[in-house]
Structures are given as C-alpha cells and as structure tokens.
CSV table of C-alpha atoms in Angstrom, one decimal:
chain,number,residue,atom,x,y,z
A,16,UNK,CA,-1.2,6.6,5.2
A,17,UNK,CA,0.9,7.2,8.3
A,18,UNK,CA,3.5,4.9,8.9
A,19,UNK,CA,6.6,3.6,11.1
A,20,UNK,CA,10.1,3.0,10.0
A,21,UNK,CA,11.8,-0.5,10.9
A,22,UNK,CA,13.6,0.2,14.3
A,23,UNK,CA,17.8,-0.1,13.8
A,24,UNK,CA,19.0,-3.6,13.4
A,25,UNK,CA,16.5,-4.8,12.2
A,26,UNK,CA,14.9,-5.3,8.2
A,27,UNK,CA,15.2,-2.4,5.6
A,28,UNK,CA,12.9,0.9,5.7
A,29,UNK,CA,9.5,-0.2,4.0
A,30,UNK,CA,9.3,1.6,0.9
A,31,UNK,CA,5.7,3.3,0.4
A,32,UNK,CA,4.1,0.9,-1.8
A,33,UNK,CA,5.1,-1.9,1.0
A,34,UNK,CA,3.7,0.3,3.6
A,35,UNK,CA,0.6,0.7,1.9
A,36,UNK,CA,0.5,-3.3,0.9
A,37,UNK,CA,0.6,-3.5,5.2
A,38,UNK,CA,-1.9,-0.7,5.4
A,39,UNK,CA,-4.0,-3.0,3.5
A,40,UNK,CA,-3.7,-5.5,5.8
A,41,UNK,CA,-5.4,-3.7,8.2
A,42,UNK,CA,-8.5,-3.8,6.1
A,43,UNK,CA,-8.6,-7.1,4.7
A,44,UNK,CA,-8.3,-10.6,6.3
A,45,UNK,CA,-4.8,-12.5,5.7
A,46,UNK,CA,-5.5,-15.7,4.5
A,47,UNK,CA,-8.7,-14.4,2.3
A,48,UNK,CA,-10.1,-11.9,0.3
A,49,UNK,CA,-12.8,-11.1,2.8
A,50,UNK,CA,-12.6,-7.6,4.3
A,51,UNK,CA,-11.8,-6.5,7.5
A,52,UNK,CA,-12.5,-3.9,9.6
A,53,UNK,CA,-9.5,-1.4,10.7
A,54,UNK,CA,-8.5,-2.7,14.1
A,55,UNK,CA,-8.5,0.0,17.1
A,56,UNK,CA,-6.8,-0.6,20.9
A,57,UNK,CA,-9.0,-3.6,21.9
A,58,UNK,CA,-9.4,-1.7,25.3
A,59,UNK,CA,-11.9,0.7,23.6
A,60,UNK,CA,-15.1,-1.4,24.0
A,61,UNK,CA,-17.3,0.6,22.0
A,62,UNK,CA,-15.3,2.7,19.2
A,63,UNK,CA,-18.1,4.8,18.3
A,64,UNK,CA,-18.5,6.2,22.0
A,65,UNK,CA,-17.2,9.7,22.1
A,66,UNK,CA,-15.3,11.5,24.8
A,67,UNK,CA,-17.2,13.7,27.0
A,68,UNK,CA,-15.6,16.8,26.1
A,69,UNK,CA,-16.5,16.4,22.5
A,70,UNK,CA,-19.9,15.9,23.0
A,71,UNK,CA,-19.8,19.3,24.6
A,72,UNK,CA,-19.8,20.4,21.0
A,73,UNK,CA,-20.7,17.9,18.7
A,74,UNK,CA,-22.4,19.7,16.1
A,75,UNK,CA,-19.3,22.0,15.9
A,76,UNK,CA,-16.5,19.0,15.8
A,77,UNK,CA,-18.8,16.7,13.4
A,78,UNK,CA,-18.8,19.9,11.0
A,79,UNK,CA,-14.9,20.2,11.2
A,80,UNK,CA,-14.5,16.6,10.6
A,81,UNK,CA,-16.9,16.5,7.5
A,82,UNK,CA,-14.8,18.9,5.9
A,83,UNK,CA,-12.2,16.5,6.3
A,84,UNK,CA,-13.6,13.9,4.9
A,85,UNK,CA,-14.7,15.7,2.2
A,86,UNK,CA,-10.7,16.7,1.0
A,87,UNK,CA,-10.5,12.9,1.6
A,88,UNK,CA,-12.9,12.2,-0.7
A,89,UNK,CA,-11.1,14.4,-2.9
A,90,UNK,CA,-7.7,12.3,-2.4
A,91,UNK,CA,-9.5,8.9,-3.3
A,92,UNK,CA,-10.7,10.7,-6.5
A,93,UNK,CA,-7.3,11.1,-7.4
A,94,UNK,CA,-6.1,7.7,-6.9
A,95,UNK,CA,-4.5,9.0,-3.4
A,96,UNK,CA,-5.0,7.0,-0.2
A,97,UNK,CA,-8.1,9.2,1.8
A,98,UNK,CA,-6.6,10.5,4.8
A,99,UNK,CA,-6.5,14.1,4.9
A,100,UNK,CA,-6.9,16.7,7.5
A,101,UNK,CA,-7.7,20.6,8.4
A,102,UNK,CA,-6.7,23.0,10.5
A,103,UNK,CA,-8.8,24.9,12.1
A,104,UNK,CA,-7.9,28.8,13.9
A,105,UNK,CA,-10.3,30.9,15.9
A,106,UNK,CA,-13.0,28.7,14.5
A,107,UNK,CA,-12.2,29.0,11.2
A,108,UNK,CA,-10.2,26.2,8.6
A,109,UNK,CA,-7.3,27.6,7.6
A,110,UNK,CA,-5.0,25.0,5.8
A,111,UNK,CA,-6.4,21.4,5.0
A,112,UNK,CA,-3.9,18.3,3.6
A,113,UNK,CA,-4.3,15.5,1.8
A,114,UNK,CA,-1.8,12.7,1.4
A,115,UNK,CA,0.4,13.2,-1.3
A,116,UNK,CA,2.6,10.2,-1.1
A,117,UNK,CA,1.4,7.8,-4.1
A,118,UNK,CA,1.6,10.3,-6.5
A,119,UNK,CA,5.2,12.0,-5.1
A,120,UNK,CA,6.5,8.8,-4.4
A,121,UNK,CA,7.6,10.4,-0.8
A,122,UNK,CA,6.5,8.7,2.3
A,123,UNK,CA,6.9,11.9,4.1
A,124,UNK,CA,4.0,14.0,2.3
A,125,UNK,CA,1.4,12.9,4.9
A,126,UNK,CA,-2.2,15.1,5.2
A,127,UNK,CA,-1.1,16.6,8.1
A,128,UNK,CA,2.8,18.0,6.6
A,129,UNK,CA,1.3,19.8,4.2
A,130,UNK,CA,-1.5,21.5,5.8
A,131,UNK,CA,1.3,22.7,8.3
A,132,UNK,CA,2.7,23.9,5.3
A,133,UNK,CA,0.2,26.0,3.9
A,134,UNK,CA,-0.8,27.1,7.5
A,135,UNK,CA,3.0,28.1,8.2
A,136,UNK,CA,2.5,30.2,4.6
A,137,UNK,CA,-0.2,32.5,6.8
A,138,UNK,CA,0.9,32.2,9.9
A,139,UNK,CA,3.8,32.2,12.3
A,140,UNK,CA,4.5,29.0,13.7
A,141,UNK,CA,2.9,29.8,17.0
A,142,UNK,CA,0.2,30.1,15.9
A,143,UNK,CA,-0.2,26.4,15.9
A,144,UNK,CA,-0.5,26.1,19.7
A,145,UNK,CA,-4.0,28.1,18.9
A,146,UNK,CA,-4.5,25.6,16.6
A,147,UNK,CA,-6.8,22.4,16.8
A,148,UNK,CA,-6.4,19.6,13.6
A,149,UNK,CA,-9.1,17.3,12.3
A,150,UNK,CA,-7.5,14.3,10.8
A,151,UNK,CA,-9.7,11.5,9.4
A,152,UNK,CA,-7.1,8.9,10.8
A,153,UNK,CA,-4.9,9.2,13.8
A,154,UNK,CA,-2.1,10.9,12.8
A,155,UNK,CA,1.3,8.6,12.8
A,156,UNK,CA,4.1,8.2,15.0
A,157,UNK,CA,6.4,10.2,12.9
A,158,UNK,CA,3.1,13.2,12.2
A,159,UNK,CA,2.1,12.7,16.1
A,160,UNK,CA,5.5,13.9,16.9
A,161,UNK,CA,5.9,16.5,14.8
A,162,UNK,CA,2.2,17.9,15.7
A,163,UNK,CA,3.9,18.2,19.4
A,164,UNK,CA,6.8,19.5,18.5
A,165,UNK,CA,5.0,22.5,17.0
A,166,UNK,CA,2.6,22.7,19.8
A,167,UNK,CA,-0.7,22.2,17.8
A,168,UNK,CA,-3.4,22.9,20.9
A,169,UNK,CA,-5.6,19.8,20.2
A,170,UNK,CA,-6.5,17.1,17.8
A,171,UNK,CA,-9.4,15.2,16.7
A,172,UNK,CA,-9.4,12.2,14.3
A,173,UNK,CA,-11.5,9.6,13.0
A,174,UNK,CA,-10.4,5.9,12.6
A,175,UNK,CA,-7.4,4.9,14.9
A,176,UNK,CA,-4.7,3.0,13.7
A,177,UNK,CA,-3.1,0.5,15.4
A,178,UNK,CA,-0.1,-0.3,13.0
A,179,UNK,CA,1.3,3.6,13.1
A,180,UNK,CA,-0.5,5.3,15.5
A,181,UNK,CA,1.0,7.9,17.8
A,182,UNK,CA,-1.7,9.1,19.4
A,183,UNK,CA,-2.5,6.1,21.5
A,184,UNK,CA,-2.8,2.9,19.1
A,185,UNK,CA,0.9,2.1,19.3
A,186,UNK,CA,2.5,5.0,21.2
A,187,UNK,CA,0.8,7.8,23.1
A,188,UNK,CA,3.3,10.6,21.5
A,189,UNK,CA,1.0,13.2,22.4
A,190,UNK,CA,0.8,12.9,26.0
A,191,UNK,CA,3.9,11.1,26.8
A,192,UNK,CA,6.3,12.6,29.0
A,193,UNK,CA,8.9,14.6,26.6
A,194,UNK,CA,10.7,18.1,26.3
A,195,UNK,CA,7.7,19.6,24.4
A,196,UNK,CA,4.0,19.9,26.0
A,197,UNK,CA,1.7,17.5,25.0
A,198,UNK,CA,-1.7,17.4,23.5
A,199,UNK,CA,-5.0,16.3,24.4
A,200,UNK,CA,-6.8,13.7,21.2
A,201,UNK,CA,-10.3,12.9,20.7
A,202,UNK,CA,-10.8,10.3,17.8
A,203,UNK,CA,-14.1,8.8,16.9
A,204,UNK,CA,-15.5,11.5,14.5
A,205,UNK,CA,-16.9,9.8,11.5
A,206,UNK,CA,-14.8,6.8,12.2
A,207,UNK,CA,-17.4,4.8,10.5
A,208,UNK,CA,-16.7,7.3,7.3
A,209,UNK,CA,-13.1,7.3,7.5
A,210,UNK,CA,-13.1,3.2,7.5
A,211,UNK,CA,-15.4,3.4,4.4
A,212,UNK,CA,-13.2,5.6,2.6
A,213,UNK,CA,-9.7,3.4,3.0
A,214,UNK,CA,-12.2,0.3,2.3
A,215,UNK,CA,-12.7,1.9,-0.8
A,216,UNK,CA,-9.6,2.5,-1.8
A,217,UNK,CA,-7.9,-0.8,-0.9
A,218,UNK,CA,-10.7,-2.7,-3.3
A,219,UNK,CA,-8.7,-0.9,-5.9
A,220,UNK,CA,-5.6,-1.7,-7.4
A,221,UNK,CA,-2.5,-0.5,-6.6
A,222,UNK,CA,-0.1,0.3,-9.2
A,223,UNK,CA,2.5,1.4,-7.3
A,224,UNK,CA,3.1,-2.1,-4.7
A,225,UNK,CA,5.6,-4.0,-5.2
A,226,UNK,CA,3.8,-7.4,-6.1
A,227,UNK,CA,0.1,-5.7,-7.2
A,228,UNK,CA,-2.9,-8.3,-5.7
A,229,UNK,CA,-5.6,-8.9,-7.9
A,230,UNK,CA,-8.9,-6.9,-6.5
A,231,UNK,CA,-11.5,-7.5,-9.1
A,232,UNK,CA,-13.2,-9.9,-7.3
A,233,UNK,CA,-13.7,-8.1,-3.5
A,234,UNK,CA,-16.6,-6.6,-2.6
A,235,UNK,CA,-16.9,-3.3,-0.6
A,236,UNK,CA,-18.9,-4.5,2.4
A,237,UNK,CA,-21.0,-1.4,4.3
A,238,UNK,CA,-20.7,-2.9,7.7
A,239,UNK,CA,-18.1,-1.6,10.3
C-alpha cells in the first residue's frame, strides 16, 4: 500500500509490515474485530458521486479501471496487498503494476513504480505527460510526487486514502503549487471494488507484521 515516512524528529521509519499493520487499521475498527470501511476526506458527502468530467466518458474510464482491478486481483492471489495500477497511451494500456512490497520486502515497489518502469522500457520519459494512470487506490504521497515529477497527464483511482494520500486525502501533491506542473485526479472508479479487495486481504493473515493478529474469526462484510 502507499505509505508516509515519520517526519524528522520524530519516531523511526515504519518498517513495511508496520505500515501494513496501520493500513489495516483503516479497514478494521480499533478496539474490535468488526470491520470498517476505508475512511475518505469527510468533506466528500457521497464517495460514490463521480466528477463531471468522468462521466463524460464513463464506459471508457470504468473499462480502464476494471483492468486494474483485475491485476489487483492478481496481487491478492499472490499473497500481495491489491493495489495495482495501468497506464494507459493513446487509448491503449501500455504498462500495469502491482505492489511488489510483501514479497521484496521493499516499501518502495509500489503499483505505480513499476508500471513506470516497464512503461519507461517502451517509451521515453515524456511520453508520460501523454499518459493518464488508473490506480485502484490514491496513489501515496511519496507515488503522488513522483507521478508529478514525471509529468503523468492525468490520474484516476478508486478508494482514497486518508492515511498516505497525496492526491488530496492528506496532501494535494498533485495540484499543489511546486516547480513541476501539476495534475488533475478523478477517484471514485470502482471504489466499492477496490475496498472489497483490501477487505479481503486484511481478513488474512499476515506473515510478514511484526506481532501477527489472529484473523480466523472476522468475517468479510459486503457492505461499504
């Protein structure tokens, strides 16, 4: 999942398997085993209202966005938490990602790093700013910055995330004022979908945290 390092002063960098403990906390109530939905900006009255501009071309983003998912459903098969993402050039998908950061141990192999890697295996790098990305989550802080700094033209996402999120949950990274042009974000795409698919995968247990939590006994719940 996308995550923030501690700022400087304060406690130790969270290792992965603490950040995906925390992650977990987004899903699940703290003082039971009852589960929660992921919290978005409480300013969004209705999160499954999309932007104007998307409905422009629903059919077309909603088509994008399921083959996201469906590389997500691929990383929950493998045990990986289900946030991937594609890239998508002159309407086509080019390069799609999947976190990579259980299995490498390396909280830096988010969806959205490698499908800029193979992308930047085809293309020149700007060729991004003709780019659009379909993420299943909001992309992080540190993957929200990066996606400006190579000048991606637009992205779309599913869930937000109001932990790591740099594309208006915690920091607006895309459109803040900076050196590098910003980016216009759309998220609600199969947000209902992408909430299912971390629900799923935090039921399970997790090998790699620090002080593994019993799961047996939670129950998916289909409501979001």
């Amino acid at each position: 999942m996308d995550f923030l390092q501690d700022l400087p002063g304060g406690s130790p960098p969270l290792t992965r398997a603490h950040k995906d403990r925390d992650l977990g906390n987004l899903l699940y109530s703290s003082d039971s085993d009852d589960m929660a939905t992921i919290r978005e900006p409480e300013s969004k009255v209705d999160k499954d209202k999309l932007d104007p501009e998307v409905l422009k071309n629903l059919e077309m983003h909603q088509g994008f966005m399921r083959q996201a998912i469906n590389v997500a459903e691929e990383a929950l098969a493998g045990g990986e938490t289900p946030v991937a993402c594609v890239l998508v050039h002159n309407g086509e998908v080019v390069a799609r990602g999947m976190n990579d950061t259980n299995r490498s141990l390396n909280g830096t192999r988010h969806a959205e790093f490698l499908a800029i890697s193979e992308f930047l295996a085809k293309f020149p790098a700007d060729k991004l700013k003709e780019t659009d990305l379909y993420v299943t989550v909001e992309p992080c802080i540190m993957c929200a910055s990066a996606l400006r700094q190579y000048g991606i033209r637009c992205v779309y996402f599913g869930c937000g995330n109001d932990r790591f999120g740099g594309n208006g949950s915690v920091l607006a990274v895309n459109s803040d004022r900076g050196l590098e042009e910003g980016y216009p974000s759309y998220g609600g795409i199969f947000r209902k979908e992408a909430i299912m698919l971390l629900r799923r995968f935090y039921i399970q247990e997790n090998e790699n945290a620090p002080n593994p939590r019993a799961k047996g006994n939670r129950e998916l719940k289909p409501v979001v």
